[in-house]
mmCIF file of C-alpha atoms and ligand atoms in Angstrom:
data_model
loop_
_atom_site.group_PDB
_atom_site.id
_atom_site.type_symbol
_atom_site.label_atom_id
_atom_site.label_comp_id
_atom_site.label_asym_id
_atom_site.label_seq_id
_atom_site.Cartn_x
_atom_site.Cartn_y
_atom_site.Cartn_z
ATOM 1 C CA MET D 143 106.847 112.862 111.212
ATOM 2 C CA ARG D 144 108.164 115.945 109.512
ATOM 3 C CA GLY D 145 111.759 116.829 108.928
ATOM 4 C CA THR D 146 113.197 113.372 108.297
ATOM 5 C CA GLY D 147 112.912 113.763 104.559
ATOM 6 C CA LYS D 148 115.128 115.267 101.944
ATOM 7 C CA ILE D 149 114.408 115.927 98.320
ATOM 8 C CA ILE D 150 116.912 114.975 95.672
ATOM 9 C CA LEU D 151 116.565 116.103 92.089
ATOM 10 C CA SER D 152 118.381 113.736 89.801
ATOM 11 C CA THR D 153 120.397 115.371 87.101
ATOM 12 C CA GLY D 154 119.913 114.643 83.440
ATOM 13 C CA ASN D 155 116.257 113.673 83.496
ATOM 14 C CA SER D 156 112.968 114.765 84.966
ATOM 15 C CA ASP D 157 112.947 112.158 87.727
ATOM 16 C CA ALA D 158 113.781 112.703 91.355
ATOM 17 C CA GLU D 159 113.909 111.034 94.746
ATOM 18 C CA ILE D 160 112.544 111.710 98.172
ATOM 19 C CA LEU D 161 114.122 110.287 101.296
ATOM 20 C CA ILE D 162 111.861 108.308 103.588
ATOM 21 C CA ASP D 163 113.542 107.208 106.816
ATOM 22 C CA GLY D 164 116.902 107.596 105.134
ATOM 23 C CA VAL D 165 115.974 105.448 102.143
ATOM 24 C CA ALA D 166 115.818 107.053 98.714
ATOM 25 C CA VAL D 167 112.463 106.429 97.073
ATOM 26 C CA PRO D 168 112.504 107.048 93.309
ATOM 27 C CA VAL D 169 109.890 109.461 91.995
ATOM 28 C CA ARG D 170 108.829 109.412 88.378
ATOM 29 C CA VAL D 171 107.684 112.886 87.500
ATOM 30 C CA ARG D 172 105.004 113.329 84.893
ATOM 31 C CA ARG D 173 103.815 116.718 83.754
ATOM 32 C CA SER D 174 100.394 116.710 82.231
ATOM 33 C CA VAL D 175 98.250 119.374 80.596
ATOM 34 C CA ARG D 176 95.241 117.724 82.246
ATOM 35 C CA ALA D 177 96.705 117.807 85.755
ATOM 36 C CA LYS D 178 95.119 120.560 87.827
ATOM 37 C CA ALA D 179 96.929 119.727 91.047
ATOM 38 C CA TYR D 180 99.747 117.564 92.368
ATOM 39 C CA ARG D 181 98.962 113.870 92.509
ATOM 40 C CA LEU D 182 101.033 111.202 94.169
ATOM 41 C CA SER D 183 100.586 107.493 93.471
ATOM 42 C CA LEU D 184 102.584 104.299 93.654
ATOM 43 C CA ASP D 185 104.556 103.459 90.532
ATOM 44 C CA GLN D 186 103.664 99.777 90.228
ATOM 45 C CA ALA D 187 106.253 99.064 87.586
ATOM 46 C CA GLY D 188 109.181 100.902 89.129
ATOM 47 C CA GLY D 189 108.608 100.209 92.807
ATOM 48 C CA GLY D 190 108.628 103.884 93.706
ATOM 49 C CA LEU D 191 106.293 106.807 93.315
ATOM 50 C CA ARG D 192 104.701 108.710 90.499
ATOM 51 C CA LEU D 193 104.148 112.390 90.856
ATOM 52 C CA SER D 194 101.946 114.101 88.328
ATOM 53 C CA LEU D 195 101.776 117.835 88.222
ATOM 54 C CA PRO D 196 100.504 120.620 86.001
ATOM 55 C CA VAL D 197 102.804 121.586 83.140
ATOM 56 C CA ARG D 198 103.875 124.899 84.659
ATOM 57 C CA ALA D 199 104.114 123.776 88.289
ATOM 58 C CA ASN D 200 107.363 124.222 90.190
ATOM 59 C CA LEU D 201 108.965 120.802 90.548
ATOM 60 C CA LYS D 202 110.794 121.566 93.780
ATOM 61 C CA ARG D 203 107.608 122.765 95.396
ATOM 62 C CA ALA D 204 105.749 119.680 94.140
ATOM 63 C CA LEU D 205 108.446 117.415 95.578
ATOM 64 C CA GLY D 206 108.247 119.276 98.861
ATOM 65 C CA TRP D 207 104.522 118.614 98.864
ATOM 66 C CA ALA D 208 105.207 114.921 98.156
ATOM 67 C CA GLN D 209 107.700 114.866 101.010
ATOM 68 C CA GLU D 210 105.052 116.195 103.367
ATOM 69 C CA HIS D 211 103.046 113.066 102.597
ATOM 70 C CA GLU D 212 105.795 110.759 103.802
ATOM 71 C CA GLY D 213 103.463 109.097 106.300
ATOM 72 C CA TRP D 214 101.213 108.078 103.451
ATOM 73 C CA VAL D 215 104.188 107.008 101.320
ATOM 74 C CA ARG D 216 105.575 104.906 104.168
ATOM 75 C CA SER D 217 102.292 103.088 104.709
ATOM 76 C CA GLN D 218 101.772 102.508 100.975
ATOM 77 C CA LEU D 219 105.281 101.155 100.449
ATOM 78 C CA ALA D 220 104.861 98.849 103.448
ATOM 79 C CA LYS D 221 101.834 97.344 101.731
ATOM 80 C CA GLN D 222 103.786 96.644 98.545
ATOM 81 C CA PRO D 223 104.759 93.023 98.025
ATOM 82 C CA GLU D 224 108.441 92.257 98.026
ATOM 83 C CA ARG D 225 110.095 92.393 94.651
ATOM 84 C CA THR D 226 112.217 89.694 93.108
ATOM 85 C CA VAL D 227 114.204 90.586 90.022
ATOM 86 C CA LEU D 228 114.295 87.620 87.648
ATOM 87 C CA GLY D 229 118.095 87.378 87.808
ATOM 88 C CA ASP D 230 120.697 84.623 87.941
ATOM 89 C CA GLY D 231 120.009 82.095 90.710
ATOM 90 C CA VAL D 232 116.395 83.152 91.309
ATOM 91 C CA VAL D 233 113.838 80.370 91.664
ATOM 92 C CA PHE D 234 110.388 81.109 90.254
ATOM 93 C CA PRO D 235 107.243 79.080 89.498
ATOM 94 C CA LEU D 236 106.386 78.107 85.938
ATOM 95 C CA GLU D 237 103.348 76.034 84.992
ATOM 96 C CA GLY D 238 103.288 74.096 88.223
ATOM 97 C CA ARG D 239 107.002 73.577 88.793
ATOM 98 C CA GLN D 240 109.901 75.545 90.202
ATOM 99 C CA LEU D 241 112.672 76.674 87.872
ATOM 100 C CA GLN D 242 115.988 78.255 88.753
ATOM 101 C CA ILE D 243 117.431 80.896 86.449
ATOM 102 C CA CYS D 244 120.933 79.892 85.457
ATOM 103 C CA TRP D 245 123.043 82.402 83.550
ATOM 104 C CA ILE D 246 126.071 80.893 81.831
ATOM 105 C CA GLU D 247 128.806 83.180 80.609
ATOM 106 C CA GLY D 248 129.488 82.705 76.902
ATOM 107 C CA ALA D 249 126.387 80.538 76.366
ATOM 108 C CA SER D 250 123.766 81.264 73.730
ATOM 109 C CA ARG D 251 121.320 84.107 74.379
ATOM 110 C CA THR D 252 118.502 81.690 73.541
ATOM 111 C CA ILE D 253 116.558 80.813 76.671
ATOM 112 C CA ARG D 254 115.844 77.131 77.227
ATOM 113 C CA ILE D 255 114.532 74.865 79.953
ATOM 114 C CA ASP D 256 116.859 72.084 81.068
ATOM 115 C CA GLY D 257 115.333 69.980 83.840
ATOM 116 C CA ASP D 258 114.530 72.394 86.647
ATOM 117 C CA ARG D 259 116.787 75.135 85.305
ATOM 118 C CA LEU D 260 116.163 78.006 82.908
ATOM 119 C CA LEU D 261 119.413 78.406 81.007
ATOM 120 C CA LEU D 262 120.586 81.488 79.170
ATOM 121 C CA GLY D 263 123.747 83.293 78.187
ATOM 122 C CA GLY D 264 124.112 86.737 76.632
ATOM 123 C CA ALA D 265 124.718 89.910 78.587
ATOM 124 C CA ALA D 266 124.530 89.409 82.371
ATOM 125 C CA GLU D 267 122.885 92.787 82.977
ATOM 126 C CA SER D 268 119.930 92.025 80.692
ATOM 127 C CA VAL D 269 118.987 88.649 82.223
ATOM 128 C CA GLY D 270 115.940 90.066 84.067
ATOM 129 C CA PRO D 271 114.356 91.885 81.111
ATOM 130 C CA ARG D 272 115.050 88.953 78.786
ATOM 131 C CA VAL D 273 113.557 86.345 81.136
ATOM 132 C CA LEU D 274 110.516 88.599 81.612
ATOM 133 C CA ARG D 275 110.064 88.981 77.845
ATOM 134 C CA TRP D 276 110.420 85.208 77.400
ATOM 135 C CA LEU D 277 107.763 84.577 80.069
ATOM 136 C CA LYS D 278 105.330 87.012 78.447
ATOM 137 C CA LEU D 279 105.817 85.433 75.015
ATOM 138 C CA ARG D 280 105.343 81.953 76.472
ATOM 139 C CA ALA D 281 102.230 83.113 78.340
ATOM 140 C CA LYS D 282 100.754 84.596 75.169
ATOM 141 C CA ALA D 283 101.476 81.449 73.120
ATOM 142 C CA VAL D 284 100.107 79.037 75.745
ATOM 143 C CA LEU D 285 97.013 81.122 76.540
ATOM 144 C CA GLU D 286 96.266 81.697 72.863
ATOM 145 C CA THR D 287 96.477 77.985 72.027
ATOM 146 C CA GLU D 288 94.494 76.986 75.096
ATOM 147 C CA SER D 289 91.755 79.600 74.549
ATOM 148 C CA HIS D 290 91.199 78.686 70.914
ATOM 149 C CA ALA D 291 91.248 74.931 71.637
ATOM 150 C CA MET D 292 88.806 75.220 74.540
ATOM 151 C CA ALA D 293 86.591 77.551 72.488
ATOM 152 C CA LEU D 294 86.513 75.082 69.607
ATOM 153 C CA ASP D 295 85.481 72.259 71.967
ATOM 154 C CA ASN D 296 82.573 74.399 73.169
ATOM 155 C CA ASP D 297 81.432 75.940 69.864
ATOM 156 C CA LEU D 298 82.659 79.355 70.875
ATOM 157 C CA ILE D 299 84.703 81.865 68.928
ATOM 158 C CA VAL D 300 87.484 83.949 70.447
ATOM 159 C CA ALA D 301 88.282 87.038 68.386
ATOM 160 C CA SER D 302 91.753 87.618 69.791
ATOM 161 C CA VAL D 303 93.951 86.792 72.753
ATOM 162 C CA GLY D 304 96.367 89.219 74.337
ATOM 163 C CA VAL D 305 98.391 89.399 77.526
ATOM 164 C CA GLY D 306 99.100 92.307 79.829
ATOM 165 C CA ASP D 307 100.059 92.887 83.434
ATOM 166 C CA PRO D 308 96.971 94.142 85.239
ATOM 167 C CA ARG D 309 97.285 94.493 88.968
ATOM 168 C CA SER D 310 93.929 93.224 90.115
ATOM 169 C CA ARG D 311 92.563 90.757 87.607
ATOM 170 C CA TRP D 312 93.627 87.647 85.778
ATOM 171 C CA GLY D 313 91.589 88.040 82.657
ATOM 172 C CA SER D 314 88.970 90.127 80.923
ATOM 173 C CA CYS D 315 86.625 89.470 78.061
ATOM 174 C CA ALA D 316 85.197 92.156 75.794
ATOM 175 C CA SER D 317 81.828 91.917 74.088
ATOM 176 C CA ASP D 318 83.591 91.668 70.703
ATOM 177 C CA GLY D 319 85.094 88.342 71.814
ATOM 178 C CA SER D 320 88.600 89.571 72.524
ATOM 179 C CA ILE D 321 90.188 88.225 75.682
ATOM 180 C CA ARG D 322 93.118 89.608 77.641
ATOM 181 C CA TYR D 323 94.970 87.732 80.358
ATOM 182 C CA SER D 324 97.605 88.505 82.917
ATOM 183 C CA TRP D 325 100.873 87.049 81.626
ATOM 184 C CA ARG D 326 101.452 85.899 85.226
ATOM 185 C CA LEU D 327 99.006 83.031 84.661
ATOM 186 C CA ILE D 328 102.015 81.198 83.181
ATOM 187 C CA LEU D 329 103.446 81.203 86.721
ATOM 188 C CA CYS D 330 100.361 79.342 88.005
ATOM 189 C CA PRO D 331 99.723 75.601 87.954
ATOM 190 C CA PRO D 332 98.164 74.625 84.588
ATOM 191 C CA GLU D 333 94.767 73.768 86.134
ATOM 192 C CA VAL D 334 94.539 77.287 87.604
ATOM 193 C CA ARG D 335 95.399 78.803 84.242
ATOM 194 C CA ARG D 336 92.844 76.605 82.464
ATOM 195 C CA ALA D 337 90.131 77.566 84.957
ATOM 196 C CA THR D 338 90.828 81.220 84.172
ATOM 197 C CA VAL D 339 90.589 80.533 80.437
ATOM 198 C CA ALA D 340 87.265 78.754 80.988
ATOM 199 C CA HIS D 341 86.086 81.743 83.058
ATOM 200 C CA GLU D 342 86.763 84.197 80.223
ATOM 201 C CA LEU D 343 85.202 81.845 77.648
ATOM 202 C CA ALA D 344 82.081 81.611 79.804
ATOM 203 C CA HIS D 345 81.859 85.401 79.489
ATOM 204 C CA LEU D 346 81.374 84.923 75.744
ATOM 205 C CA LEU D 347 78.024 83.408 76.753
ATOM 206 C CA HIS D 348 77.196 85.516 79.813
ATOM 207 C CA MET D 349 78.623 88.972 80.403
ATOM 208 C CA ASP D 350 78.000 88.764 84.135
ATOM 209 C CA HIS D 351 78.655 86.509 87.113
ATOM 210 C CA SER D 352 75.129 85.085 87.266
ATOM 211 C CA PRO D 353 74.278 81.468 88.153
ATOM 212 C CA ALA D 354 74.031 80.797 84.390
ATOM 213 C CA PHE D 355 77.580 82.093 83.994
ATOM 214 C CA HIS D 356 78.885 79.832 86.778
ATOM 215 C CA ALA D 357 77.150 76.826 85.220
ATOM 216 C CA ALA D 358 78.742 77.625 81.851
ATOM 217 C CA HIS D 359 82.138 78.093 83.499
ATOM 218 C CA LYS D 360 81.944 74.660 85.122
ATOM 219 C CA ARG D 361 80.700 73.040 81.903
ATOM 220 C CA ILE D 362 83.487 74.560 79.774
ATOM 221 C CA LEU D 363 86.177 73.613 82.295
ATOM 222 C CA GLY D 364 84.744 70.142 82.794
ATOM 223 C CA SER D 365 85.299 70.332 86.546
ATOM 224 C CA ASP D 366 84.674 72.511 89.593
ATOM 225 C CA PRO D 367 86.533 75.809 89.124
ATOM 226 C CA ARG D 368 86.432 76.752 92.821
ATOM 227 C CA PRO D 369 89.779 75.183 93.837
ATOM 228 C CA ALA D 370 91.515 77.257 91.141
ATOM 229 C CA ARG D 371 89.827 80.390 92.421
ATOM 230 C CA ALA D 372 90.922 79.580 95.957
ATOM 231 C CA TRP D 373 94.472 79.016 94.735
ATOM 232 C CA LEU D 374 94.562 82.438 93.076
ATOM 233 C CA ARG D 375 93.196 84.067 96.214
ATOM 234 C CA ALA D 376 95.868 82.433 98.342
ATOM 235 C CA HIS D 377 98.880 82.691 96.027
ATOM 236 C CA GLY D 378 98.005 85.151 93.273
ATOM 237 C CA ALA D 379 99.307 88.302 94.964
ATOM 238 C CA ALA D 380 102.737 86.736 95.543
ATOM 239 C CA LEU D 381 103.134 86.214 91.787
ATOM 240 C CA HIS D 382 103.255 89.982 91.364
ATOM 241 C CA ARG D 383 106.614 90.201 93.064
ATOM 242 C CA PHE D 384 108.534 89.032 89.980
ATOM 243 C CA VAL D 385 109.961 91.884 87.926
ATOM 244 C CA GLY D 386 112.395 91.973 85.016
HETATM 245 ZN ZN1 ZN Z 119 84.432 87.327 85.211
#
């Protein structure tokens, strides 16, 4: 499928677009001293592509090369989950319930939950980024409290708790006792989130997934963690569609 594409260089910045089947796909261009060749990858955050190229490479030629890979781009984009911007009217899951974002003109910027609505005022165009920031802060607070409380109950010590947005895992535990979670755990039912916390705490005892680890996981959680794991397998990927 050659010849259906067209390269567009945006003015004013280093980013560009390629046209795939008539649809403009944004390309974030990154020049790197370490890059020895062109490299095309999906831009998970932006929903488009990332093109890295050597510092002195010709951008137009690199974009032409990217365009030649439109078959690959098409198949990769098709695999991407749908995206939902956390804007006014959007319904999203939070800690086991469904909330609808409700932007009210002239209302306070402070975000608050009122029944099954998430209310906020402030600038309409910044609703998405502000809701996202609020969710990450809430995730960090809840996961921090829960991790330390569960650790205390089990004579364990957590060095620090942080949140990020990894694509393929829900938590990680370092040998120094610091734990990082996906902020998206706040979108899960509480029992799923707690099972993930117990999983990372069990890694403070066993840095593997041995039978001893699984026994510790179950003991720390106080129940069978398998339903939570099954829930994440079934519904976890869909939680990645929410963007700010
Ligand atoms: Zn693990």
